[in-house]
Coordinates of N, CA, C and O in Angstrom, one line a residue:
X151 N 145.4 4.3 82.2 CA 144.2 4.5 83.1 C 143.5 5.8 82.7 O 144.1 6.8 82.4
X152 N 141.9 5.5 82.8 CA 141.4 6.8 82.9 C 140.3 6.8 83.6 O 139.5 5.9 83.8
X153 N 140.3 8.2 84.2 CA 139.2 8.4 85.1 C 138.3 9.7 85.0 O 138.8 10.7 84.6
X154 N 137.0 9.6 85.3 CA 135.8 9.9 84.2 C 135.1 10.5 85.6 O 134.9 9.7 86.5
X155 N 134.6 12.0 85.8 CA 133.6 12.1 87.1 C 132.8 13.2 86.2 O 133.1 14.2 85.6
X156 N 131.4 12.3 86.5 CA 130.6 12.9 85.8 C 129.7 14.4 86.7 O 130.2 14.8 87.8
X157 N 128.9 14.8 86.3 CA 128.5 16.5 86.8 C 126.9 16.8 86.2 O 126.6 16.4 85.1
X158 N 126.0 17.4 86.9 CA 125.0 17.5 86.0 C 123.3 17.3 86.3 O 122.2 17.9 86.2
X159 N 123.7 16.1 86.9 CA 122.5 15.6 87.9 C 121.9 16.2 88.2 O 122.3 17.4 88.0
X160 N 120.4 16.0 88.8 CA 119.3 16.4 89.6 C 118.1 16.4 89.6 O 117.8 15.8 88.6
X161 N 117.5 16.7 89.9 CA 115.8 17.1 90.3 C 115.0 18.1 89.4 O 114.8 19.3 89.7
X162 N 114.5 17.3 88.1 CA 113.6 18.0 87.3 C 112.8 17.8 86.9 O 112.9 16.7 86.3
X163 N 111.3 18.6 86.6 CA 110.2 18.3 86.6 C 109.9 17.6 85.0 O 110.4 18.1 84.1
X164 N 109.0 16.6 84.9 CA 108.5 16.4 83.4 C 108.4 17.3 82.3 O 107.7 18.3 82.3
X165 N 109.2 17.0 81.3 CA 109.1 18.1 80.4 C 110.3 19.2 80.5 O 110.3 20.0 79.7
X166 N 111.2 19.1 81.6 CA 112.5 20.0 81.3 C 113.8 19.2 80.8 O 114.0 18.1 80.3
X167 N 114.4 20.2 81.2 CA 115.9 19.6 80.7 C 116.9 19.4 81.8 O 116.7 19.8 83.0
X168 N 118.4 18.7 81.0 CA 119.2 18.7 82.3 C 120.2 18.4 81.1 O 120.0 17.7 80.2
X169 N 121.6 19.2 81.6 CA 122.3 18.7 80.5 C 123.6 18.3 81.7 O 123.9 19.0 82.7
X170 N 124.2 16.8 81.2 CA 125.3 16.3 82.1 C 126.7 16.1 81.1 O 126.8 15.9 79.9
X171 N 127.8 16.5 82.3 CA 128.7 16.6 81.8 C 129.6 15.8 82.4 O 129.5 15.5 83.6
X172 N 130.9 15.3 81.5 CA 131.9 14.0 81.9 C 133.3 14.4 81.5 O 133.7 14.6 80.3
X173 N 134.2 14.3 82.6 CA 135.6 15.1 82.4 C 136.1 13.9 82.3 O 135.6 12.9 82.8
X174 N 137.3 13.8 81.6 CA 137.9 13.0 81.4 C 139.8 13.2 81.7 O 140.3 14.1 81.0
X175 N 140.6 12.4 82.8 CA 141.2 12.7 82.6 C 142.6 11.6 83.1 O 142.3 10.8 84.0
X176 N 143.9 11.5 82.6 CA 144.5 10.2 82.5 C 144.8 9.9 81.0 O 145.1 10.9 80.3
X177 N 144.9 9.0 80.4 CA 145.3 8.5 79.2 C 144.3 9.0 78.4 O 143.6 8.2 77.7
X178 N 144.2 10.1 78.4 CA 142.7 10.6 77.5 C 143.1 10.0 76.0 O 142.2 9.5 75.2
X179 N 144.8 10.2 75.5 CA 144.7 10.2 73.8 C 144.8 8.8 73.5 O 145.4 8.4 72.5
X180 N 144.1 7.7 74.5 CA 143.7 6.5 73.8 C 142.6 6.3 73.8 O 142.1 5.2 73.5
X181 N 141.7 7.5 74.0 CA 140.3 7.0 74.9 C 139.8 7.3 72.6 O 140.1 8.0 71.7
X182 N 138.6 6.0 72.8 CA 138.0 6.1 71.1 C 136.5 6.7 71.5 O 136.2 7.9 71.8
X183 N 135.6 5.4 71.5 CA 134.2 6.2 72.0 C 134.0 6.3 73.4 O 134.4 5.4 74.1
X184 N 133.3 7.3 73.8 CA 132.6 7.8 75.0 C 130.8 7.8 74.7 O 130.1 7.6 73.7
X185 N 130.5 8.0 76.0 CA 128.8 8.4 75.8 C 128.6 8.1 77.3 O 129.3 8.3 78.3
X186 N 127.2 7.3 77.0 CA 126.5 7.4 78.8 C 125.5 6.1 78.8 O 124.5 6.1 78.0
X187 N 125.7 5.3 79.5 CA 124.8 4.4 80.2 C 123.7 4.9 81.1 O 123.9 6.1 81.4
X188 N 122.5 4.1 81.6 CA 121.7 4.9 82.5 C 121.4 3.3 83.4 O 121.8 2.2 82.9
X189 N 120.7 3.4 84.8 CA 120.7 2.5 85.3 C 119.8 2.6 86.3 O 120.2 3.1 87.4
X190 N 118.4 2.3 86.1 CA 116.8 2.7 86.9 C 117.0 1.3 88.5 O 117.6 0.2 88.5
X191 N 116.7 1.6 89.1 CA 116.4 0.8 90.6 C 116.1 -0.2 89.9 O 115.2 0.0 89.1
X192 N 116.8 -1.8 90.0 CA 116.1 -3.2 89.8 C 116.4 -3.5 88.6 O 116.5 -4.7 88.5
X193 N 116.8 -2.7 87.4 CA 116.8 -2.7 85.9 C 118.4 -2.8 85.4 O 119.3 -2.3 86.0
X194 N 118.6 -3.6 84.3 CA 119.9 -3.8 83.9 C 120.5 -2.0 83.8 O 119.8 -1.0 84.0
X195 N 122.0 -2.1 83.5 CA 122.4 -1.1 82.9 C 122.6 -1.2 81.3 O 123.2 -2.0 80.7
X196 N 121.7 0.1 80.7 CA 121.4 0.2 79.2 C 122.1 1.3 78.8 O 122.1 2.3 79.5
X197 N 122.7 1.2 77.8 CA 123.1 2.0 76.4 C 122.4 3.3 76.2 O 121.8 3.1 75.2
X198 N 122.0 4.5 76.7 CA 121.7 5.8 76.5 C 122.2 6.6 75.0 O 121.3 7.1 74.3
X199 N 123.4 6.8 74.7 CA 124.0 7.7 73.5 C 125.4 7.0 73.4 O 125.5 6.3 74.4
X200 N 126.0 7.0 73.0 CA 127.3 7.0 72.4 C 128.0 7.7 70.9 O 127.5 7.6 69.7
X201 N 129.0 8.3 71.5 CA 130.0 9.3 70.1 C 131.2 8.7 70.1 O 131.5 8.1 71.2
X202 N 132.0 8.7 69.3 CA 133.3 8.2 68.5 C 134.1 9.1 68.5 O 133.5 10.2 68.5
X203 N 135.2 9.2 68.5 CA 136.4 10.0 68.6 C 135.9 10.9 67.3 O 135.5 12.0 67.6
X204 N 135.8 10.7 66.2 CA 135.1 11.6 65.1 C 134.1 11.7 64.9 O 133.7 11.6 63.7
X205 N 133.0 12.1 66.1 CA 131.8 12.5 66.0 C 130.7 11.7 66.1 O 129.7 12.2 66.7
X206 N 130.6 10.1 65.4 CA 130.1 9.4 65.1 C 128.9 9.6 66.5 O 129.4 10.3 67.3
X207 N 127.8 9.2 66.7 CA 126.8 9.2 67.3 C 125.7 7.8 67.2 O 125.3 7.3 66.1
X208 N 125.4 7.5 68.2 CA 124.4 6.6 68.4 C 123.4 6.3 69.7 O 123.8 6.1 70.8
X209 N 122.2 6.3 69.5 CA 121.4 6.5 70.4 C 120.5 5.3 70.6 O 120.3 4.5 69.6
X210 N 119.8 5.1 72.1 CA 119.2 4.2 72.2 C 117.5 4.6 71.6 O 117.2 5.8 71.4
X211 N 116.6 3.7 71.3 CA 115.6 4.2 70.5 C 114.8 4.9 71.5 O 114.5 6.1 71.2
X212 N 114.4 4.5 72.7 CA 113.8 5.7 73.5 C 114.2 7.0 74.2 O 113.8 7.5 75.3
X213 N 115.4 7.3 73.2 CA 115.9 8.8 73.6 C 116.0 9.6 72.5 O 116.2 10.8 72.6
X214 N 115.8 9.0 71.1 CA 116.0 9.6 69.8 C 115.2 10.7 69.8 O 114.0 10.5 70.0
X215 N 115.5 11.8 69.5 CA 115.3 13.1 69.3 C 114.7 13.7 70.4 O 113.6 14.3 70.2
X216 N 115.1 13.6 71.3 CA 115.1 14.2 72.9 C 116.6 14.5 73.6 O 116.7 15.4 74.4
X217 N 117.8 13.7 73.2 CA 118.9 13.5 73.8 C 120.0 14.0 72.9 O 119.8 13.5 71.8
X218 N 120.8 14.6 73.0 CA 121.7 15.2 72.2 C 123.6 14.8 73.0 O 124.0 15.3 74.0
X219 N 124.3 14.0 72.3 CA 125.8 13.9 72.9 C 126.3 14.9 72.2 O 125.9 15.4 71.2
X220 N 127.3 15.0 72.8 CA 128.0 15.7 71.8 C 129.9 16.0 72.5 O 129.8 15.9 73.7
X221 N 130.8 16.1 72.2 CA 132.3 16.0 73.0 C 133.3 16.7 72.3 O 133.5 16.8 71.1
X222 N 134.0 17.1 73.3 CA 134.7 18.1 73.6 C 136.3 17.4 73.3 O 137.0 17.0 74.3
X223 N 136.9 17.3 71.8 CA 138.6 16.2 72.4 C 139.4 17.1 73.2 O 140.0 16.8 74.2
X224 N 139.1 18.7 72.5 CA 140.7 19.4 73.2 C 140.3 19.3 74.6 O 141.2 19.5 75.5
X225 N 138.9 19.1 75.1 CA 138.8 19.3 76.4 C 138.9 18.2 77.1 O 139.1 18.2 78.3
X226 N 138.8 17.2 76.3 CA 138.5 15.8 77.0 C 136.9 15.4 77.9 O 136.5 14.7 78.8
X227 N 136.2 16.2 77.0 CA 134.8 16.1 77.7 C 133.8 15.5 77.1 O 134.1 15.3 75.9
X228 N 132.7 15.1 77.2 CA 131.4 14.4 76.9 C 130.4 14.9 77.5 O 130.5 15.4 78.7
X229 N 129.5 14.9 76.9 CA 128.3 15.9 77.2 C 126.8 15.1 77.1 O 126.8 14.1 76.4
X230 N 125.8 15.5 77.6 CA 124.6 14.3 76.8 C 123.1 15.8 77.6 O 122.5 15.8 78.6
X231 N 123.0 16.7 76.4 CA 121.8 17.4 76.5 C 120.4 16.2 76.8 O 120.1 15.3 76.1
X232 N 119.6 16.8 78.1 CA 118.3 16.1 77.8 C 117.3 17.3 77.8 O 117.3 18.3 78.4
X233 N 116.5 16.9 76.9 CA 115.3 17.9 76.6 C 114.1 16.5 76.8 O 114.2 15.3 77.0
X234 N 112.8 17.4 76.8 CA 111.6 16.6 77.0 C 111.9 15.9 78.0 O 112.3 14.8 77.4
X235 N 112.1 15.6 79.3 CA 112.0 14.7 80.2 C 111.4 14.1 80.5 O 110.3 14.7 80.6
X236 N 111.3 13.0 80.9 CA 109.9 11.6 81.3 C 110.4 11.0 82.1 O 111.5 10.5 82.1
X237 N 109.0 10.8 83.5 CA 110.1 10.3 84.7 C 110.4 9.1 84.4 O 111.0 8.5 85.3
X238 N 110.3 8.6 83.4 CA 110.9 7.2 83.2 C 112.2 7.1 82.6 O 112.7 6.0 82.2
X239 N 112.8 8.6 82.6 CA 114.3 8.7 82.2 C 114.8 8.6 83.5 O 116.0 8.9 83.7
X240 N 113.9 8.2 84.7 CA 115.2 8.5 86.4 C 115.7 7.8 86.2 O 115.1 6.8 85.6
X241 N 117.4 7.6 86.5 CA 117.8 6.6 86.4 C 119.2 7.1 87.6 O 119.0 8.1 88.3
X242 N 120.6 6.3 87.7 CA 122.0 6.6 87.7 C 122.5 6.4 86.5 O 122.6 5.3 86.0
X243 N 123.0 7.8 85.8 CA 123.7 8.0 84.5 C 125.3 7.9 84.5 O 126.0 8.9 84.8
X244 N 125.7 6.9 84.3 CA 127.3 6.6 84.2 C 127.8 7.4 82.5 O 127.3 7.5 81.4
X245 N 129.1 8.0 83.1 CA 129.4 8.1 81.7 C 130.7 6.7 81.2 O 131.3 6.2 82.1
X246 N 130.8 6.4 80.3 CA 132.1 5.7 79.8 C 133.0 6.1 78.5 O 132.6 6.9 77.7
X247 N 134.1 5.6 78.6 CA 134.8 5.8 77.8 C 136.1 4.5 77.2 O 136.8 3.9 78.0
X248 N 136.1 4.3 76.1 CA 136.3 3.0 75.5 C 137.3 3.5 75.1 O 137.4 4.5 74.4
X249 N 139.0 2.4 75.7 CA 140.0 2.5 75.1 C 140.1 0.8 74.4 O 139.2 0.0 74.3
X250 N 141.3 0.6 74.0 CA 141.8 -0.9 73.4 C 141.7 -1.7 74.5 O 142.6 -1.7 75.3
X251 N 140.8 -2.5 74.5 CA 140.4 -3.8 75.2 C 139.4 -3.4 76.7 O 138.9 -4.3 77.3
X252 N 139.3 -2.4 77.0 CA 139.1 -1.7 78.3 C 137.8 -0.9 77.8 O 137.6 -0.4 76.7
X253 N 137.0 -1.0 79.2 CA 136.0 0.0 79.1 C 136.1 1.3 80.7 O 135.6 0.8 81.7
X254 N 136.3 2.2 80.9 CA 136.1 2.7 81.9 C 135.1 3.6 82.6 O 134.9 4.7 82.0
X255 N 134.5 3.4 83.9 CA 133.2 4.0 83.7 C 133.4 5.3 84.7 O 134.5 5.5 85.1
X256 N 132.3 6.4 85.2 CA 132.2 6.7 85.9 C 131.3 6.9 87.3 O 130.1 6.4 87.5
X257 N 132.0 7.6 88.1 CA 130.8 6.4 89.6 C 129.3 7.0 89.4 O 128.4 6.5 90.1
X258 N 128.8 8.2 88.2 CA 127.5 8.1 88.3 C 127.0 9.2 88.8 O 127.6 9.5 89.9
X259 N 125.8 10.2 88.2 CA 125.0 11.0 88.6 C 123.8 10.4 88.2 O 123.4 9.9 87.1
X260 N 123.1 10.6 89.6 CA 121.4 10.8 89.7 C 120.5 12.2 89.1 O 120.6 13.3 89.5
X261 N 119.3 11.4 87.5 CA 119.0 12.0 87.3 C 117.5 11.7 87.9 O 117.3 10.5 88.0
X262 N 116.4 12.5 88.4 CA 115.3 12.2 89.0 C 114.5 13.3 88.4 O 114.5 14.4 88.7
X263 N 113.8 12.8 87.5 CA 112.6 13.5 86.9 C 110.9 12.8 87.3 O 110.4 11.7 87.2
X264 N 110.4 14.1 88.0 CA 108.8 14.3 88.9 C 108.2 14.4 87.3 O 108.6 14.8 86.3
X265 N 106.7 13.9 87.8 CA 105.5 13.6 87.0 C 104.7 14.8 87.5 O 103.5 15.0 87.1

């Protein structure tokens, strides 16, 4: 089992930043990739960033070179810098983390970015 409470959230204007953070803790040395889903009122939940136990990185196309993951093993953390903000990044930002056959998520920070 692992369990994931993410940190970070809140209320910022177009054009700032907000950097969220995801503790990980429980069977952390099976956990492989981590990253962050996002999830807008009405709208599926989409693919944001994802990193690999060795760094590996992958991003959704409407966050490339605005969004930065980046993770922490000795700490067991995940991280997801946002710069440039657009209120159409509001969403609920889940973080996850991928063990062998299992996905587990966390309950979710509200990011809300004003125009």
């Amino acid at each position: 089992q692992v369990q994931l409470v993410e940190s970070g959230g809140g209320l910022v204007q177009s054009g700032g930043s907000l950097r969220l953070s995801c503790a990980a803790s429980g069977s952390t040395f099976s956990i492989n990739s981590m990253g962050w889903y996002r999830q807008a009122p009405g709208k599926q939940r989409d693919m944001v960033a994802a990193i690999t136990r060795g760094g590996r990185t992958n991003y959704a196309d409407s966050v490339k070179g605005r969004f930065t993951i980046s993770r922490d093993n000795a700490k067991n953390m995940v991280y997801l810098q946002m710069n440039s903000l657009k209120p159409e990044d509001t969403a609920v930002y889940f973080c996850f983390a991928d063990v062998t056959l299992s996905r587990y998520w966390g309950q979710g920070t509200q990011v809300t970015v004003s125009s």
